Short mmCIF file of C-alpha atoms (C1' of nucleotides) in Angstrom, two decimals:
data_model
loop_
_atom_site.label_atom_id
_atom_site.label_comp_id
_atom_site.label_asym_id
_atom_site.label_seq_id
_atom_site.Cartn_x
_atom_site.Cartn_y
_atom_site.Cartn_z
CA MET A 1 -17.46 139.64 4.16
CA ALA A 2 -19.30 142.46 6.10
CA LYS A 3 -21.08 144.59 2.95
CA PRO A 4 -19.65 148.14 2.15
CA ALA A 5 -22.07 150.40 3.95
CA ASN A 6 -22.85 152.94 1.52
CA PRO A 7 -22.48 156.17 3.93
CA LEU A 8 -24.10 157.91 1.06
CA ARG A 9 -27.39 156.31 1.50
CA LEU A 10 -30.53 157.65 2.06
CA ASP A 11 -33.01 156.31 4.31
CA SER A 12 -29.88 156.65 6.77
CA MET A 13 -30.30 160.19 7.00
CA LEU A 14 -31.62 162.07 9.49
CA CYS A 15 -31.47 165.20 7.50
CA PHE A 16 -34.42 163.36 5.49
CA ALA A 17 -35.95 161.81 7.93
CA VAL A 18 -36.52 165.60 8.72
CA TYR A 19 -37.58 166.64 5.61
CA ALA A 20 -40.47 164.46 5.05
CA ALA A 21 -41.53 164.84 7.82
CA SER A 22 -41.50 168.36 6.96
CA HIS A 23 -43.01 167.96 3.62
CA ALA A 24 -45.87 165.30 4.25
CA PHE A 25 -46.95 167.89 7.46
CA THR A 26 -47.83 170.57 5.16
CA ARG A 27 -49.40 167.08 3.11
CA PHE A 28 -50.93 166.89 6.62
CA TYR A 29 -52.21 170.16 6.96
CA LYS A 30 -52.91 171.37 3.63
CA PRO A 31 -56.56 170.00 3.03
CA ARG A 32 -57.44 171.13 7.04
CA LEU A 33 -56.00 174.60 6.20
CA ASP A 34 -58.28 174.97 2.45
CA ALA A 35 -61.21 175.09 4.25
CA LEU A 36 -60.09 178.11 6.25
CA GLY A 37 -57.98 180.07 3.33
CA LEU A 38 -54.54 179.63 4.04
CA THR A 39 -51.14 177.65 3.83
CA TYR A 40 -48.83 176.47 5.80
CA PRO A 41 -46.78 179.29 7.03
CA GLN A 42 -49.38 181.87 6.65
CA TYR A 43 -50.39 179.38 8.86
CA LEU A 44 -47.50 179.52 11.29
CA ALA A 45 -47.83 183.61 11.17
CA PHE A 46 -51.60 183.77 12.68
CA LEU A 47 -49.95 181.03 15.31
CA VAL A 48 -47.19 183.39 16.31
CA LEU A 49 -49.98 186.63 15.89
CA TRP A 50 -52.71 184.86 17.32
CA GLU A 51 -50.15 184.63 20.64
CA GLN A 52 -49.08 188.29 20.39
CA ASP A 53 -50.65 191.50 18.35
CA GLY A 54 -48.35 194.20 16.70
CA LEU A 55 -45.14 192.55 16.14
CA THR A 56 -42.96 193.92 13.94
CA VAL A 57 -41.53 191.99 10.89
CA LYS A 58 -37.81 191.26 12.26
CA ALA A 59 -39.89 189.98 15.17
CA LEU A 60 -41.70 187.17 13.62
CA GLY A 61 -39.42 186.69 11.03
CA ASP A 62 -37.34 185.53 14.28
CA LYS A 63 -39.35 183.87 15.97
CA LEU A 64 -40.28 181.45 12.83
CA PHE A 65 -36.27 181.30 11.55
CA LEU A 66 -37.61 183.67 8.41
CA ASP A 67 -36.10 186.28 6.89
CA SER A 68 -37.61 189.57 5.58
CA GLY A 69 -37.33 188.10 1.74
CA THR A 70 -40.11 185.39 2.54
CA ILE A 71 -42.23 187.07 5.67
CA THR A 72 -42.61 190.62 4.12
CA PRO A 73 -44.82 188.99 0.50
CA LEU A 74 -46.93 186.40 2.39
CA ILE A 75 -48.23 189.19 4.88
CA LYS A 76 -48.79 191.44 2.10
CA ARG A 77 -50.63 188.52 0.29
CA LEU A 78 -52.77 188.47 3.98
CA GLU A 79 -52.75 192.27 4.39
CA ALA A 80 -54.76 192.19 0.50
CA ARG A 81 -57.10 189.62 2.34
CA ALA A 82 -58.17 191.97 5.10
CA LEU A 83 -56.89 189.19 7.49
CA VAL A 84 -54.06 191.82 9.08
CA ARG A 85 -52.81 195.07 9.38
CA ARG A 86 -49.57 196.93 7.95
CA GLN A 87 -48.64 199.77 10.18
CA ARG A 88 -44.78 201.95 10.15
CA ASP A 89 -43.99 203.11 13.64
CA VAL A 90 -43.74 206.21 14.54
CA GLU A 91 -41.48 205.94 17.16
CA ASP A 92 -38.61 204.34 14.70
CA GLU A 93 -40.08 204.26 11.42
CA ARG A 94 -37.89 201.23 10.30
CA LEU A 95 -40.64 199.15 11.63
CA VAL A 96 -43.45 197.85 10.39
CA ARG A 97 -45.81 196.53 12.70
CA ILE A 98 -48.43 193.92 12.06
CA PHE A 99 -51.67 193.54 14.08
CA LEU A 100 -54.25 191.06 13.29
CA THR A 101 -58.05 192.12 11.96
CA ASP A 102 -61.28 191.22 13.19
CA GLU A 103 -61.42 189.03 10.27
CA GLY A 104 -57.71 187.76 11.46
CA ARG A 105 -58.36 187.33 14.97
CA ALA A 106 -61.57 184.94 14.65
CA LEU A 107 -60.05 182.33 12.10
CA ARG A 108 -58.64 181.24 15.09
CA GLU A 109 -62.14 179.69 16.81
CA GLN A 110 -61.76 177.39 12.84
CA ALA A 111 -58.34 176.25 13.49
CA LEU A 112 -58.52 175.59 16.71
CA ALA A 113 -60.20 172.18 15.37
CA ILE A 114 -56.84 171.34 13.38
CA PRO A 115 -54.21 170.26 16.67
CA LEU A 116 -56.47 168.00 17.43
CA GLN A 117 -56.57 166.16 14.69
CA VAL A 118 -52.75 165.65 14.03
CA GLY A 119 -52.92 164.52 17.85
CA GLU A 120 -55.65 161.46 16.16
CA ALA A 121 -53.49 161.10 13.02
CA LEU A 122 -50.77 160.41 15.36
CA GLY A 123 -51.80 158.22 17.65
CA GLY A 124 -52.80 160.13 20.69
CA ASP A 125 -49.33 160.02 22.51
CA VAL A 126 -48.63 163.03 23.72
CA GLU A 127 -45.22 162.15 26.16
CA ALA A 128 -43.58 160.68 22.47
CA GLY A 129 -44.60 164.05 20.90
CA ALA A 130 -43.27 166.48 23.47
CA VAL A 131 -40.26 163.38 23.62
CA MET A 132 -39.64 164.49 19.91
CA ARG A 133 -40.31 168.11 19.40
CA GLN A 134 -37.20 169.11 21.73
CA GLY A 135 -35.21 166.51 20.24
CA LEU A 136 -35.64 168.79 17.54
CA LYS A 137 -35.37 171.39 18.67
CA GLN A 138 -32.27 170.90 20.07
CA LEU A 139 -31.07 169.18 16.85
CA ARG A 140 -31.83 172.68 15.75
CA GLU A 141 -29.69 174.66 17.86
CA ARG A 142 -26.82 171.81 17.47
CA LEU A 143 -27.18 172.86 13.27
CA ASP A 144 -27.82 176.40 13.44
CA ALA A 145 -24.13 176.46 16.59
CA ALA A 146 -21.90 175.07 13.75
CA LEU A 147 -22.53 177.07 10.46
CA GLU A 148 -19.38 178.89 12.34
CA MET B 1 -57.08 179.57 39.09
CA ALA B 2 -54.88 177.72 36.17
CA LYS B 3 -54.00 179.55 33.08
CA PRO B 4 -55.88 179.51 30.52
CA ALA B 5 -53.26 176.79 28.39
CA ASN B 6 -53.05 178.52 24.29
CA PRO B 7 -53.48 175.46 22.28
CA LEU B 8 -52.49 177.55 18.72
CA ARG B 9 -49.28 177.82 20.63
CA LEU B 10 -46.05 177.12 18.21
CA ASP B 11 -43.45 176.49 20.62
CA SER B 12 -45.26 173.23 21.26
CA MET B 13 -46.67 172.55 18.25
CA LEU B 14 -44.22 169.56 16.66
CA CYS B 15 -44.46 170.67 13.26
CA PHE B 16 -43.33 173.13 13.33
CA ALA B 17 -40.48 171.64 15.47
CA VAL B 18 -39.79 169.58 11.98
CA TYR B 19 -40.73 172.40 9.96
CA ALA B 20 -37.23 174.86 12.29
CA ALA B 21 -35.15 171.81 11.59
CA SER B 22 -35.90 171.64 7.65
CA HIS B 23 -34.65 174.08 8.03
CA ALA B 24 -32.02 174.56 9.82
CA PHE B 25 -30.94 171.44 8.17
CA THR B 26 -30.79 173.40 5.05
CA ARG B 27 -28.93 175.75 6.28
CA PHE B 28 -26.25 173.91 7.59
CA TYR B 29 -25.95 172.35 4.21
CA LYS B 30 -25.42 174.84 1.80
CA PRO B 31 -21.56 175.96 2.42
CA ARG B 32 -21.29 172.44 2.48
CA LEU B 33 -22.80 172.03 -0.99
CA ASP B 34 -21.63 174.96 -2.51
CA ALA B 35 -18.31 173.69 -3.32
CA LEU B 36 -20.82 171.05 -4.94
CA GLY B 37 -21.88 173.91 -6.72
CA LEU B 38 -25.70 171.67 -5.92
CA THR B 39 -28.76 172.72 -4.25
CA TYR B 40 -29.75 170.74 -0.37
CA PRO B 41 -32.64 168.81 -2.78
CA GLN B 42 -30.64 168.09 -6.03
CA TYR B 43 -28.42 166.64 -2.83
CA LEU B 44 -31.18 164.60 -2.13
CA ALA B 45 -31.58 163.36 -6.00
CA PHE B 46 -27.51 162.61 -5.96
CA LEU B 47 -27.78 160.50 -3.13
CA VAL B 48 -30.67 159.27 -5.29
CA LEU B 49 -28.76 157.96 -8.41
CA TRP B 50 -25.48 157.19 -6.52
CA GLU B 51 -27.51 154.01 -5.72
CA GLN B 52 -29.33 153.62 -8.49
CA ASP B 53 -28.69 154.52 -12.16
CA GLY B 54 -31.33 155.29 -14.17
CA LEU B 55 -33.93 155.31 -11.71
CA THR B 56 -37.34 156.89 -14.02
CA VAL B 57 -38.04 160.28 -12.88
CA LYS B 58 -41.92 158.64 -10.57
CA ALA B 59 -38.94 156.34 -9.26
CA LEU B 60 -36.65 159.51 -7.93
CA GLY B 61 -40.30 161.40 -7.03
CA ASP B 62 -40.77 158.46 -5.47
CA LYS B 63 -38.27 157.90 -3.27
CA LEU B 64 -38.10 161.39 -2.91
CA PHE B 65 -41.94 162.18 -1.59
CA LEU B 66 -41.63 164.34 -5.05
CA ASP B 67 -43.31 164.60 -7.65
CA SER B 68 -42.34 165.47 -11.56
CA GLY B 69 -43.89 168.79 -11.66
CA THR B 70 -40.45 169.07 -8.76
CA ILE B 71 -38.79 166.55 -10.08
CA THR B 72 -38.31 167.11 -14.26
CA PRO B 73 -36.86 171.49 -13.58
CA LEU B 74 -34.27 170.34 -11.50
CA ILE B 75 -32.88 167.45 -13.24
CA LYS B 76 -33.66 169.62 -16.09
CA ARG B 77 -30.58 172.15 -14.74
CA LEU B 78 -28.97 169.28 -13.53
CA GLU B 79 -28.51 168.05 -16.49
CA ALA B 80 -27.96 171.84 -18.41
CA ARG B 81 -24.76 170.43 -16.36
CA ALA B 82 -24.03 167.82 -17.27
CA LEU B 83 -24.33 166.33 -14.48
CA VAL B 84 -26.93 163.85 -15.36
CA ARG B 85 -28.49 163.06 -18.42
CA ARG B 86 -32.49 162.57 -20.00
CA GLN B 87 -33.22 159.48 -21.99
CA ARG B 88 -36.72 158.26 -22.92
CA ASP B 89 -37.81 154.26 -22.60
CA VAL B 90 -37.62 152.33 -25.76
CA GLU B 91 -39.62 149.19 -24.33
CA ASP B 92 -42.27 152.22 -22.72
CA GLU B 93 -41.95 155.88 -23.64
CA ARG B 94 -44.17 157.00 -21.04
CA LEU B 95 -40.38 156.68 -18.87
CA VAL B 96 -37.89 159.01 -18.79
CA ARG B 97 -34.63 157.52 -17.44
CA ILE B 98 -32.11 159.77 -15.36
CA PHE B 99 -28.09 158.16 -16.19
CA LEU B 100 -25.35 159.90 -13.83
CA THR B 101 -22.68 161.09 -16.36
CA ASP B 102 -18.94 160.16 -15.39
CA GLU B 103 -18.80 164.00 -14.09
CA GLY B 104 -22.07 163.79 -11.91
CA ARG B 105 -20.36 160.15 -10.81
CA ALA B 106 -17.50 161.72 -9.59
CA LEU B 107 -19.36 164.20 -7.83
CA ARG B 108 -19.81 161.21 -5.21
CA GLU B 109 -16.30 161.73 -3.58
CA GLN B 110 -16.49 164.98 -2.45
CA ALA B 111 -20.01 164.53 -0.99
CA LEU B 112 -18.90 161.87 0.79
CA ALA B 113 -17.09 164.63 3.54
CA ILE B 114 -20.68 165.92 3.93
CA PRO B 115 -22.00 163.93 6.39
CA LEU B 116 -18.58 163.44 8.98
CA GLN B 117 -19.25 166.92 9.26
CA VAL B 118 -23.29 166.88 10.24
CA GLY B 119 -22.40 163.75 12.93
CA GLU B 120 -19.02 166.91 14.20
CA ALA B 121 -21.87 168.65 13.70
CA LEU B 122 -23.95 167.02 16.11
CA GLY B 123 -22.10 165.91 18.50
CA GLY B 124 -21.77 161.83 17.35
CA ASP B 125 -24.40 160.52 19.01
CA VAL B 126 -25.00 157.80 16.29
CA GLU B 127 -27.73 155.72 18.86
CA ALA B 128 -29.86 159.57 18.52
CA GLY B 129 -30.14 160.11 15.72
CA ALA B 130 -31.35 156.69 14.98
CA VAL B 131 -34.06 156.19 17.07
CA MET B 132 -34.76 160.08 16.27
CA ARG B 133 -34.48 159.47 12.70
CA GLN B 134 -37.08 155.64 13.25
CA GLY B 135 -38.87 158.14 14.82
CA LEU B 136 -39.84 160.28 12.41
CA LYS B 137 -39.91 157.50 9.75
CA GLN B 138 -42.90 157.33 12.17
CA LEU B 139 -44.06 160.53 11.96
CA ARG B 140 -43.91 160.41 7.99
CA GLU B 141 -45.96 157.20 7.95
CA ARG B 142 -48.65 158.46 9.92
CA LEU B 143 -49.50 161.94 8.46
CA ASP B 144 -50.20 160.29 5.45
CA ALA B 145 -51.88 157.29 6.49
CA ALA B 146 -54.49 159.66 7.58
CA LEU B 147 -54.75 162.47 4.55
CA GLU B 148 -57.67 160.54 4.26
"C1'" DC C 1 -59.70 146.17 -33.22
"C1'" DA C 2 -61.90 150.32 -30.69
"C1'" DC C 3 -62.12 153.05 -27.41
"C1'" DA C 4 -62.52 153.94 -22.50
"C1'" DA C 5 -58.93 154.14 -18.69
"C1'" DC C 6 -55.39 154.63 -16.80
"C1'" DT C 7 -50.35 155.83 -16.35
"C1'" DA C 8 -46.03 158.97 -17.02
"C1'" DA C 9 -44.34 162.96 -18.74
"C1'" DA C 10 -43.93 167.84 -19.46
"C1'" DT C 11 -46.52 172.49 -18.08
"C1'" DT C 12 -47.90 176.06 -16.16
"C1'" DG C 13 -48.95 179.70 -12.30
"C1'" DT C 14 -49.34 180.02 -6.87
"C1'" DG C 15 -47.03 181.15 -3.44
"C1'" DT C 16 -42.82 179.98 -0.10
"C1'" DG C 17 -37.44 180.26 1.52
"C1'" DC C 18 -32.53 182.73 0.84
"C1'" DA C 19 -29.07 185.64 -0.63
"C1'" DA C 20 -28.15 189.93 -2.65
"C1'" DT C 21 -28.29 194.51 -3.01
"C1'" DT C 22 -30.90 199.02 -2.49
"C1'" DG C 23 -33.13 203.42 0.78
"C1'" DA C 24 -34.13 205.16 4.48
"C1'" DA C 25 -33.57 205.66 9.11
"C1'" DA C 26 -31.67 205.71 13.79
"C1'" DA C 27 -27.44 204.55 16.54
"C1'" DA C 28 -22.21 204.77 17.03
"C1'" DT C 29 -18.33 206.80 16.89
"C1'" DG C 30 -14.99 209.74 16.19
"C1'" DC D 1 -22.82 217.02 15.69
"C1'" DA D 2 -21.02 215.22 11.29
"C1'" DT D 3 -19.66 211.03 9.62
"C1'" DT D 4 -20.31 206.73 9.67
"C1'" DT D 5 -22.13 201.99 10.73
"C1'" DT D 6 -25.78 198.88 11.25
"C1'" DT D 7 -30.91 198.04 11.21
"C1'" DC D 8 -35.00 197.06 9.44
"C1'" DA D 9 -38.45 196.55 5.58
"C1'" DA D 10 -38.74 195.71 1.11
"C1'" DT D 11 -36.55 194.07 -3.36
"C1'" DT D 12 -35.17 190.89 -7.52
"C1'" DG D 13 -33.34 186.62 -8.76
"C1'" DC D 14 -33.23 182.05 -8.35
"C1'" DA D 15 -34.77 177.79 -7.24
"C1'" DC D 16 -37.87 174.72 -5.10
"C1'" DA D 17 -43.09 172.17 -3.79
"C1'" DC D 18 -47.80 170.64 -5.63
"C1'" DA D 19 -52.06 172.46 -7.11
"C1'" DA D 20 -53.48 170.97 -11.96
"C1'" DT D 21 -54.13 170.58 -16.34
"C1'" DT D 22 -51.78 168.59 -20.98
"C1'" DT D 23 -50.29 165.37 -24.35
"C1'" DA D 24 -48.86 161.45 -25.01
"C1'" DG D 25 -48.30 156.39 -24.37
"C1'" DT D 26 -50.14 151.65 -22.79
"C1'" DT D 27 -53.99 148.95 -20.79
"C1'" DG D 28 -57.84 146.90 -19.86
"C1'" DT D 29 -62.12 146.32 -21.58
"C1'" DG D 30 -65.95 144.34 -25.04
#
DNA sequence: CACAACTAAATTGTGTGCAATTGAAAAATG
DNA sequence: CATTTTTCAATTGCACACAATTTAGTTGTG
């Protein structure tokens, strides 16, 4: 009498809820980031670089969970627009360090408005957001730990 | 005396937690889906098609929150491998309907193992997963509602 | 019926993501 | 200290995502 309870139902999948929410964030950010001339991954890179200048490609990738195949071309596009500068480390010539230019640093002022708009869109429940963020972090850690 | 409390700190961002968790899911699924010869977005498409055959490109896109620019080439790759069949609707020739082939339908058996592995990796707390899924759905709806 | 407005799918162009490989440089090893 | 191993950044190839446009077909309007 009970219904078959499809174990492959899209709407029951946590993975899809995460996937769809991630795209929704990208869509939400799009018009805001267009004003800064940045894509969402580029914005993430700036979040890191505004906190700490002179990181290597590797270090930036570790923070964003991206590899050099993604970081290198992304940073090169920012360099072409003079928002960052790339420089080989003289101590260890394998390393390329990424520095903000004055223009890149100046972008931060305009970016400050964005988190406020996110908070507004989400109804301003900071506590619920923090709980969800923590849950997602644990989720990520468990998935990465189970990669064999 | 209090520290400045950077409002642009990466680790405080809900958007990044979602973004990173989404990629972690893709990484987790990769070896499992390689066994079926599917990418993660292709797997999502099959989740929908296994539930309901003969959907249009538009209807599939609505369920996955993707547009024809993503769906069309994805489905064409599946068609090239004879996992699905595309067919113009005779009533309305603007529509292209997507049907599973026997091979495409047969893939479902192998896919059944995957949700079990996810459950295992996440410690089997089904209740917590459902709560997070619901929270992410609400998050997505609020972000989409705030797109102006 | 004519014609404007709309809708669906496909196409084009740009920017990720990531696996796999390459080449250079540094570290580890015997 | 010479050779192997490891590490880092870059490159290549493939598959998304999505904005913007195009083409074709349908609907709405006078």
